[in-house]
Short mmCIF file of C-alpha atoms and ligand atoms in Angstrom, two decimals:
data_model
loop_
_atom_site.label_atom_id
_atom_site.label_comp_id
_atom_site.label_asym_id
_atom_site.label_seq_id
_atom_site.Cartn_x
_atom_site.Cartn_y
_atom_site.Cartn_z
CA MET A 737 0.00 0.00 0.00
CA ASN A 738 1.40 3.39 -1.00
CA ILE A 739 0.71 6.31 1.32
CA LEU A 740 1.39 10.01 0.81
CA ILE A 741 1.89 12.34 3.78
CA LEU A 742 1.58 16.07 3.09
CA GLY A 743 3.91 18.29 5.12
CA ALA A 744 7.53 18.77 6.09
CA GLY A 745 7.78 18.98 9.86
CA GLY A 746 8.45 16.90 12.94
CA ARG A 747 4.75 16.07 13.03
CA GLU A 748 4.92 14.48 9.58
CA HIS A 749 8.16 12.64 10.43
CA ALA A 750 6.40 11.22 13.51
CA PHE A 751 3.45 10.02 11.38
CA ALA A 752 5.85 8.49 8.85
CA LEU A 753 7.92 6.66 11.45
CA LYS A 754 4.83 5.23 13.14
CA LEU A 755 3.31 4.16 9.80
CA SER A 756 6.60 2.55 8.78
CA GLN A 757 6.17 0.26 11.82
CA SER A 758 2.73 -0.95 10.66
CA ASN A 759 2.27 -4.69 10.05
CA GLN A 760 0.99 -3.78 6.60
CA LYS A 761 4.45 -2.46 5.68
CA PRO A 762 3.27 0.49 3.60
CA THR A 763 5.51 2.32 1.13
CA LEU A 764 5.67 5.96 2.16
CA PHE A 765 5.89 9.17 0.18
CA MET A 766 6.22 12.68 1.62
CA ALA A 767 5.43 16.05 0.07
CA PRO A 768 7.85 17.63 0.60
CA GLY A 769 9.31 15.90 3.70
CA ASN A 770 12.78 16.54 5.16
CA ALA A 771 16.15 14.85 5.71
CA GLY A 772 14.64 12.62 8.41
CA THR A 773 11.76 11.37 6.31
CA ALA A 774 14.15 10.69 3.40
CA LYS A 775 15.40 7.65 5.37
CA ILE A 776 11.99 5.96 5.52
CA ALA A 777 10.05 7.50 2.62
CA THR A 778 10.44 9.00 -0.82
CA ASN A 779 10.42 12.79 -0.59
CA LEU A 780 8.56 14.48 -3.44
CA PRO A 781 9.63 18.11 -3.99
CA ILE A 782 6.16 19.61 -4.28
CA ASP A 783 4.11 22.13 -2.34
CA PRO A 784 1.12 20.49 -0.58
CA VAL A 785 -1.17 23.38 -1.56
CA ASP A 786 -0.38 22.88 -5.25
CA PHE A 787 -3.22 20.39 -5.74
CA GLN A 788 -2.44 19.69 -9.38
CA ALA A 789 1.11 18.71 -8.48
CA VAL A 790 -0.29 16.54 -5.66
CA LYS A 791 -2.66 14.84 -8.12
CA LYS A 792 0.15 14.11 -10.57
CA GLU A 793 2.28 12.47 -7.86
CA VAL A 794 -0.66 10.53 -6.43
CA LEU A 795 -1.44 9.00 -9.82
CA GLU A 796 2.19 8.39 -10.81
CA ASN A 797 3.00 6.68 -7.52
CA GLY A 798 -0.18 4.63 -7.12
CA ILE A 799 -1.05 6.30 -3.82
CA SER A 800 -4.05 4.79 -2.02
CA MET A 801 -4.25 7.03 1.06
CA VAL A 802 -3.31 10.66 1.76
CA ILE A 803 -2.59 11.99 5.25
CA VAL A 804 -2.60 15.74 5.65
CA GLY A 805 -0.24 17.18 8.28
CA PRO A 806 -0.65 20.99 8.26
CA GLU A 807 -3.82 23.10 8.16
CA ALA A 808 -3.12 25.08 4.98
CA PRO A 809 -4.03 22.34 2.44
CA LEU A 810 -7.13 21.45 4.49
CA VAL A 811 -8.39 25.03 4.71
CA ALA A 812 -7.64 25.41 0.98
CA GLY A 813 -9.81 22.33 0.32
CA VAL A 814 -7.48 19.46 -0.57
CA HIS A 815 -10.01 16.88 0.60
CA ASP A 816 -12.80 18.48 -1.47
CA TYR A 817 -10.43 18.57 -4.47
CA PHE A 818 -9.95 14.80 -4.21
CA LEU A 819 -13.70 14.15 -3.89
CA SER A 820 -14.51 16.28 -6.92
CA ASP A 821 -11.95 14.59 -9.19
CA GLU A 822 -12.94 11.39 -11.01
CA ASP A 823 -9.39 9.98 -10.81
CA LEU A 824 -8.93 10.77 -7.11
CA LYS A 825 -12.31 10.44 -5.43
CA HIS A 826 -11.81 6.82 -4.35
CA ILE A 827 -8.59 7.71 -2.47
CA PRO A 828 -9.22 8.42 1.22
CA VAL A 829 -7.86 11.66 2.64
CA ILE A 830 -7.22 11.83 6.38
CA GLY A 831 -8.18 15.39 7.29
CA PRO A 832 -11.46 17.32 7.11
CA LYS A 833 -13.04 18.95 4.09
CA LYS A 834 -13.26 22.72 3.79
CA ASP A 835 -16.46 22.92 5.87
CA GLY A 836 -14.83 21.14 8.83
CA ALA A 837 -11.53 22.99 8.37
CA GLU A 838 -13.40 26.23 9.08
CA LEU A 839 -13.13 25.27 12.76
CA GLU A 840 -9.52 26.42 12.44
CA GLY A 841 -9.84 28.68 9.39
CA SER A 842 -12.24 31.09 11.10
CA LYS A 843 -12.25 31.94 14.81
CA GLU A 844 -15.78 33.34 14.50
CA PHE A 845 -17.02 30.12 12.89
CA SER A 846 -15.51 28.05 15.69
CA LYS A 847 -16.94 30.31 18.41
CA LYS A 848 -20.42 30.14 16.83
CA PHE A 849 -20.10 26.36 16.61
CA MET A 850 -19.14 26.10 20.30
CA LYS A 851 -21.96 28.38 21.39
CA LYS A 852 -24.53 26.52 19.30
CA HIS A 853 -23.50 23.10 20.60
CA GLY A 854 -22.94 24.04 24.23
CA VAL A 855 -19.16 23.57 24.28
CA PRO A 856 -17.72 25.64 27.16
CA THR A 857 -15.64 28.56 25.88
CA ALA A 858 -14.99 32.25 26.62
CA ALA A 859 -17.80 34.75 25.90
CA TYR A 860 -17.12 36.73 22.70
CA GLU A 861 -18.28 39.12 19.99
CA ALA A 862 -16.94 39.53 16.43
CA PHE A 863 -16.32 42.87 14.71
CA THR A 864 -15.36 44.24 11.26
CA LYS A 865 -14.15 47.64 10.02
CA GLU A 866 -17.76 48.76 9.77
CA THR A 867 -18.47 47.91 13.42
CA LEU A 868 -15.18 49.22 14.87
CA ALA A 869 -16.98 51.70 17.16
CA ALA A 870 -19.16 48.92 18.59
CA GLY A 871 -15.99 46.85 19.10
CA LYS A 872 -14.45 49.63 21.19
CA THR A 873 -17.64 49.93 23.25
CA PHE A 874 -17.62 46.15 23.78
CA LEU A 875 -14.02 46.36 25.07
CA GLU A 876 -15.20 48.88 27.68
CA THR A 877 -17.58 46.27 29.11
CA LEU A 878 -14.74 43.75 29.68
CA LYS A 879 -12.17 43.45 32.44
CA PRO A 880 -8.46 43.36 31.49
CA PRO A 881 -6.55 41.58 30.10
CA PHE A 882 -8.22 41.97 26.69
CA VAL A 883 -8.04 39.17 24.13
CA LEU A 884 -8.15 40.12 20.42
CA LYS A 885 -8.05 37.41 17.75
CA ALA A 886 -7.71 37.77 13.99
CA ASP A 887 -10.53 35.70 12.52
CA GLY A 888 -8.48 33.96 9.83
CA LEU A 889 -5.22 31.98 9.70
CA ALA A 890 -2.33 34.18 10.82
CA GLY A 891 0.45 31.62 11.29
CA GLY A 892 -0.12 31.43 15.04
CA LYS A 893 0.52 35.19 15.44
CA GLY A 894 -3.03 36.54 15.25
CA VAL A 895 -3.84 36.60 18.97
CA LEU A 896 -3.08 39.66 21.13
CA ILE A 897 -3.48 39.76 24.90
CA LEU A 898 -3.36 43.33 26.19
CA GLU A 899 -3.43 44.83 29.66
CA SER A 900 -4.63 48.36 28.90
CA LEU A 901 -7.98 49.35 27.44
CA GLU A 902 -6.40 52.12 25.36
CA GLU A 903 -3.91 49.72 23.83
CA ALA A 904 -6.67 47.19 23.13
CA LYS A 905 -8.73 49.84 21.33
CA SER A 906 -5.81 50.99 19.22
CA GLU A 907 -4.75 47.42 18.33
CA LEU A 908 -8.34 46.63 17.37
CA GLU A 909 -8.30 49.59 15.03
CA ASP A 910 -4.93 48.55 13.61
CA MET A 911 -6.18 45.02 12.97
CA LEU A 912 -9.43 46.08 11.32
CA THR A 913 -8.52 49.21 9.42
CA ASN A 914 -4.81 48.67 8.69
CA GLN A 915 -5.10 44.89 8.30
CA LYS A 916 -2.31 44.33 10.83
CA PHE A 917 -2.52 40.58 10.10
CA GLY A 918 -3.56 41.04 6.47
CA GLU A 919 -6.84 39.62 5.26
CA ALA A 920 -6.93 37.40 8.40
CA SER A 921 -7.73 40.42 10.59
CA SER A 922 -10.49 41.92 8.44
CA LYS A 923 -12.69 40.41 11.15
CA VAL A 924 -11.65 40.30 14.83
CA VAL A 925 -13.03 38.20 17.67
CA ILE A 926 -12.85 39.88 21.07
CA GLU A 927 -13.23 37.47 23.94
CA GLU A 928 -13.23 37.18 27.68
CA TYR A 929 -9.85 36.30 29.22
CA LEU A 930 -9.65 32.78 30.64
CA ASP A 931 -7.37 32.46 33.65
CA GLY A 932 -6.17 28.88 34.06
CA ILE A 933 -3.60 26.29 32.98
CA GLU A 934 -3.38 25.42 29.32
CA LEU A 935 -3.18 21.97 27.74
CA SER A 936 -4.29 20.21 24.58
CA VAL A 937 -6.36 17.14 23.91
CA PHE A 938 -6.41 15.40 20.53
CA VAL A 939 -9.19 13.42 18.94
CA LEU A 940 -9.20 11.17 15.89
CA THR A 941 -12.66 10.79 14.36
CA ASP A 942 -14.33 9.08 11.41
CA GLY A 943 -17.27 11.44 11.74
CA LYS A 944 -19.29 8.97 13.82
CA SER A 945 -17.05 7.55 16.52
CA TYR A 946 -13.80 8.84 17.91
CA LYS A 947 -10.69 7.96 19.89
CA VAL A 948 -9.37 10.42 22.45
CA LEU A 949 -5.60 10.49 21.97
CA PRO A 950 -3.16 11.39 24.77
CA SER A 951 -3.19 14.91 26.21
CA ALA A 952 -0.12 17.12 25.82
CA LYS A 953 1.29 20.43 26.94
CA ASP A 954 3.57 22.45 24.71
CA TYR A 955 6.00 25.24 25.50
CA LYS A 956 5.35 28.05 23.05
CA ARG A 957 7.73 30.80 24.15
CA ILE A 958 11.32 31.00 22.97
CA GLY A 959 12.78 31.81 26.41
CA GLU A 960 13.30 29.91 29.65
CA GLY A 961 10.45 30.19 32.13
CA ASP A 962 7.98 30.79 29.26
CA LYS A 963 9.31 34.26 28.45
CA GLY A 964 9.86 36.04 25.15
CA LEU A 965 8.38 35.66 21.69
CA ASN A 966 5.93 33.00 20.64
CA THR A 967 7.25 30.14 18.53
CA GLY A 968 5.64 27.15 16.84
CA GLY A 969 6.53 25.22 20.01
CA MET A 970 9.83 24.52 21.80
CA GLY A 971 8.96 21.23 23.49
CA ALA A 972 6.09 19.11 24.74
CA ILE A 973 5.13 16.60 27.43
CA SER A 974 2.50 13.84 27.38
CA PRO A 975 0.57 12.95 29.46
CA VAL A 976 -0.12 16.22 31.26
CA PRO A 977 0.14 15.47 35.00
CA PHE A 978 -2.61 17.90 36.05
CA ALA A 979 -5.06 16.45 33.50
CA ASP A 980 -6.19 13.65 35.80
CA GLU A 981 -8.92 11.09 35.09
CA ALA A 982 -11.69 13.28 36.52
CA PHE A 983 -10.67 16.25 34.38
CA LEU A 984 -10.31 14.14 31.22
CA ALA A 985 -13.76 12.64 31.85
CA LYS A 986 -15.16 16.20 31.90
CA VAL A 987 -13.30 16.95 28.66
CA GLU A 988 -14.89 13.94 27.01
CA GLU A 989 -18.43 14.67 28.26
CA ARG A 990 -18.48 18.46 27.94
CA VAL A 991 -16.19 19.01 24.95
CA VAL A 992 -15.45 15.94 22.82
CA LYS A 993 -18.96 14.47 22.65
CA PRO A 994 -20.78 17.76 21.91
CA THR A 995 -18.12 18.58 19.30
CA ILE A 996 -18.54 15.27 17.43
CA ASP A 997 -22.35 15.45 17.81
CA GLY A 998 -22.33 19.08 16.68
CA LEU A 999 -20.40 18.21 13.51
CA GLN A 1000 -22.96 15.52 12.71
CA LYS A 1001 -25.92 17.81 13.44
CA ASP A 1002 -24.44 20.50 11.20
CA GLY A 1003 -23.93 17.98 8.38
CA ILE A 1004 -20.14 18.23 8.49
CA ASP A 1005 -18.64 14.85 7.57
CA TYR A 1006 -15.36 15.16 9.46
CA ARG A 1007 -12.64 12.55 9.01
CA GLY A 1008 -9.40 13.37 10.71
CA PHE A 1009 -7.79 14.89 13.76
CA ILE A 1010 -9.23 17.57 16.02
CA PHE A 1011 -6.74 19.40 18.22
CA ILE A 1012 -8.58 20.98 21.14
CA GLY A 1013 -6.73 23.77 22.93
CA LEU A 1014 -8.09 23.90 26.49
CA MET A 1015 -7.86 26.00 29.60
CA ASN A 1016 -8.25 24.12 32.88
CA ILE A 1017 -10.00 26.55 35.23
CA ASP A 1018 -10.39 25.09 38.72
CA GLY A 1019 -10.72 21.60 37.25
CA ASN A 1020 -13.18 22.59 34.51
CA PRO A 1021 -12.30 22.59 30.79
CA PHE A 1022 -12.92 25.60 28.51
CA VAL A 1023 -12.03 25.51 24.82
CA ILE A 1024 -9.59 28.18 23.63
CA GLU A 1025 -9.46 26.96 20.06
CA TYR A 1026 -9.89 24.09 17.68
CA ASN A 1027 -7.25 23.11 15.14
CA VAL A 1028 -8.14 20.68 12.40
CA ARG A 1029 -4.82 18.83 12.46
CA MET A 1030 -2.35 17.52 15.01
CA GLY A 1031 -0.05 19.91 16.88
CA ASP A 1032 3.65 20.25 16.29
CA PRO A 1033 5.58 19.41 18.52
CA GLU A 1034 2.65 17.74 20.34
CA THR A 1035 2.50 14.96 17.73
CA GLU A 1036 6.09 14.06 18.61
CA VAL A 1037 4.92 13.07 22.11
CA VAL A 1038 1.38 11.87 21.34
CA ILE A 1039 2.11 9.44 18.50
CA PRO A 1040 5.01 7.66 20.30
CA ARG A 1041 2.58 6.81 23.13
CA ILE A 1042 0.16 5.02 20.80
CA GLN A 1043 0.89 1.30 20.77
CA SER A 1044 -1.77 0.34 18.23
CA ASP A 1045 -1.18 0.28 14.49
CA LEU A 1046 -1.70 3.85 13.23
CA LEU A 1047 -2.44 2.65 9.70
CA GLU A 1048 -5.31 0.51 11.02
CA LEU A 1049 -6.68 3.56 12.82
CA PHE A 1050 -6.47 5.64 9.62
CA GLN A 1051 -8.21 2.86 7.69
CA GLY A 1052 -10.92 2.95 10.36
CA VAL A 1053 -11.30 6.69 9.76
CA ALA A 1054 -11.52 6.19 5.99
CA THR A 1055 -14.18 3.45 6.19
CA GLN A 1056 -15.99 4.77 9.28
CA THR A 1057 -15.09 1.66 11.26
CA LEU A 1058 -12.90 3.41 13.82
CA HIS A 1059 -15.01 1.98 16.67
CA GLU A 1060 -13.82 -1.53 15.68
CA LYS A 1061 -10.13 -0.68 15.91
CA SER A 1062 -8.00 -1.46 18.92
CA PHE A 1063 -6.50 1.55 20.64
CA GLU A 1064 -3.76 1.01 23.24
CA LEU A 1065 -1.55 3.61 24.87
CA THR A 1066 1.60 3.29 26.92
CA ASP A 1067 1.52 4.70 30.45
CA GLN A 1068 5.05 5.97 29.97
CA THR A 1069 5.68 9.69 29.71
CA ALA A 1070 6.92 11.11 26.43
CA THR A 1071 8.92 14.33 26.30
CA THR A 1072 10.26 16.23 23.34
CA VAL A 1073 12.75 19.08 23.21
CA MET A 1074 12.91 21.16 20.06
CA VAL A 1075 16.27 22.33 18.74
CA VAL A 1076 16.03 25.58 16.79
CA ALA A 1077 18.19 27.86 14.67
CA GLY A 1078 19.89 30.86 16.37
CA GLY A 1079 17.67 33.92 15.97
CA TYR A 1080 14.41 31.95 15.60
CA PRO A 1081 11.52 32.96 15.82
CA GLU A 1082 12.94 36.11 14.23
CA ALA A 1083 15.42 36.07 11.31
CA TYR A 1084 17.74 33.05 11.23
CA GLU A 1085 20.15 31.41 8.80
CA LYS A 1086 19.76 28.10 7.03
CA GLY A 1087 22.29 25.64 5.67
CA LYS A 1088 24.22 24.94 8.90
CA ILE A 1089 25.79 21.46 8.94
CA ILE A 1090 24.29 19.20 11.63
CA LYS A 1091 26.82 16.89 13.30
CA GLY A 1092 26.59 14.02 15.76
CA LEU A 1093 23.21 12.52 14.84
CA GLU A 1094 24.75 9.04 14.57
CA SER A 1095 25.64 9.11 18.31
CA VAL A 1096 22.03 9.51 19.50
CA GLU A 1097 20.79 6.47 21.47
CA GLY A 1098 17.49 5.80 23.24
CA THR A 1099 15.89 8.98 21.86
CA THR A 1100 14.08 9.47 18.57
CA VAL A 1101 15.10 12.52 16.57
CA PHE A 1102 12.17 13.81 14.54
CA HIS A 1103 13.41 16.11 11.83
CA ALA A 1104 11.65 19.39 11.04
CA GLY A 1105 13.71 22.07 9.25
CA THR A 1106 16.41 19.82 7.80
CA THR A 1107 17.48 18.91 4.30
CA ILE A 1108 20.19 16.91 2.58
CA SER A 1109 23.04 18.84 0.98
CA GLY A 1110 25.65 16.60 -0.64
CA GLU A 1111 27.07 14.38 2.10
CA ASN A 1112 25.57 16.46 4.91
CA ILE A 1113 22.32 17.02 6.71
CA VAL A 1114 21.89 20.78 7.04
CA THR A 1115 19.39 23.11 8.70
CA ASN A 1116 16.56 24.31 6.51
CA GLY A 1117 14.14 26.06 8.89
CA GLY A 1118 13.68 27.71 12.29
CA ARG A 1119 12.63 24.62 14.16
CA VAL A 1120 15.21 22.02 13.21
CA MET A 1121 14.73 18.75 15.15
CA ALA A 1122 12.66 17.40 18.04
CA PHE A 1123 14.34 15.01 20.51
CA THR A 1124 11.65 12.66 21.82
CA SER A 1125 12.14 10.15 24.64
CA LEU A 1126 9.94 7.83 26.67
CA GLY A 1127 10.48 7.21 30.37
CA ASP A 1128 8.72 5.87 33.45
CA THR A 1129 8.76 9.42 34.75
CA MET A 1130 8.88 12.80 33.06
CA GLU A 1131 12.31 13.42 34.62
CA GLU A 1132 13.71 10.20 33.16
CA ALA A 1133 12.36 10.98 29.69
CA LEU A 1134 13.68 14.56 29.81
CA GLN A 1135 17.08 13.33 30.96
CA LYS A 1136 17.31 11.10 27.88
CA SER A 1137 16.26 13.87 25.53
CA TYR A 1138 18.76 16.34 27.01
CA ASN A 1139 21.62 13.78 27.15
CA ASN A 1140 21.19 12.97 23.48
CA LEU A 1141 20.72 16.54 22.43
CA GLN A 1142 24.20 17.36 23.79
CA LYS A 1143 25.69 14.92 21.27
CA VAL A 1144 24.37 16.92 18.33
CA CYS A 1145 25.52 20.31 17.20
CA PHE A 1146 25.24 22.93 14.52
CA GLU A 1147 26.32 26.55 14.46
CA GLU A 1148 24.11 28.77 16.65
CA MET A 1149 21.95 25.84 17.77
CA ASN A 1150 19.45 26.85 20.45
CA PHE A 1151 16.97 25.04 22.71
CA ARG A 1152 15.17 25.54 25.99
CA THR A 1153 16.76 23.80 28.96
CA ASP A 1154 13.60 23.95 31.09
CA ILE A 1155 10.95 21.95 29.23
CA GLY A 1156 8.51 20.59 31.85
CA PHE A 1157 9.74 23.10 34.46
CA ASP A 1158 6.23 23.94 35.64
CA LEU A 1159 5.15 20.31 35.98
CA LYS A 1160 7.93 19.09 38.30
P1 AMP B 1374 -5.15 30.68 19.92
O1 AMP B 1374 -4.47 30.99 18.63
O2 AMP B 1374 -6.61 30.94 19.92
O3 AMP B 1374 -4.76 29.33 20.45
O4 AMP B 1374 -4.50 31.66 20.99
C1 AMP B 1374 -3.10 31.69 21.21
C2 AMP B 1374 -2.82 31.68 22.68
O5 AMP B 1374 -3.40 32.82 23.30
C3 AMP B 1374 -3.42 30.49 23.40
O6 AMP B 1374 -2.60 29.38 23.31
C4 AMP B 1374 -3.56 31.03 24.81
O7 AMP B 1374 -2.34 30.94 25.51
C5 AMP B 1374 -3.89 32.48 24.60
N1 AMP B 1374 -5.32 32.70 24.64
C6 AMP B 1374 -6.18 32.63 23.60
N2 AMP B 1374 -7.45 32.90 23.98
C7 AMP B 1374 -7.39 33.16 25.30
C8 AMP B 1374 -8.37 33.53 26.28
N3 AMP B 1374 -9.66 33.70 25.98
N4 AMP B 1374 -7.94 33.72 27.54
C9 AMP B 1374 -6.63 33.57 27.86
N5 AMP B 1374 -5.67 33.24 26.99
C10 AMP B 1374 -6.03 33.03 25.72
N1 LIG B 1375 2.21 23.59 18.85
C1 LIG B 1375 1.05 24.33 18.48
C2 LIG B 1375 0.47 24.01 17.18
O1 LIG B 1375 0.82 23.06 16.52
O2 LIG B 1375 -0.42 24.75 16.76
#
């Protein structure tokens, strides 16, 4: 069976590695992949949002399943493209169609969905350029801090949390009238601030039944102690110690079930992952956001904890038989530490030679921004590699990740030394 994975990050490397361990021994293709995936798959140098190029490769390589890693191809309608094409429509795509992808593609859509289906979330209102004055008046009714969110996809940068009312008003104006985040901020959601501890829960669904995957916590800031600029994620831990059984039962009852039921009621045939960003407030879950894909680096700790065959689970999603599939998890803790390029998340250089990878033992290195250049593996992005380890305790897993990470180097390599600091 030939499988194509769209994407190039650590998330996609983690999918590929897990699929390569399937009893069905699939042949894997990546678009575009990285130096890590090149070892277990054929990398195809195409852009996953170039659907015609995807189609050509799918037909040429006899692909019989497509797994979509990032949100961009989903929001752009890759799944719909397959269904509307005579040559492609029989090939299952793991990832929602455009209607389901709106849960991530539009903050207002996702807030309306949550409100309609009784999923706990922060109170909100949405505003456009035309209703700017009403937006400012709405801000006056809220207590600080003020949360402003660009409605559309803004590469993880579209959320502002502001202490002063004046600043909130002027940022709102900047977003709406000056398109601070481009087209994405032509509509802005203003919402109540939720004060709690953040974590994520992941769900795989065939549109009827679902499996709740392990919870995870990621570390988004570049600096130690969660300081400094936001990044795509500098590390992750799974499971999340404060997400105990009682809390996770509430997540399933109050969030997962109404979400899956709501999709069905709204006629959205959703086949893929749902990433639920949550705030735990005094033991009660509130949804901050939905993403229509797995997280990165969360995937690098969630997937290694799944003991069942991931390909079987994907086949269950494709044929709506997910409820029949076995789903086992390890109790061990998984940790990942992301190694990034100097300067990231601001300007950074690429092409630095990575040395020492052959000495890594007992830790899996998931590649992200890497590529092959002649004899060498070189850096090719801001987030370069994720060092994932399993252990009986979080401390043991982190120790392994950090020990192995010291064996690897490239010029101006950077990482956080305190992943998990708040959970110890
Ligand atoms: P989002 O893109 O919606 O996940 O927001 C980015 C980050 O902003 C989240 O991961 C939270 O840390 C924070 N955030 C978003 N919405 C809220 C809220 N209503 N209250 C507090 N923090 C929030
Ligand atoms: N690590 C956060 C994300 O994937 O959106």
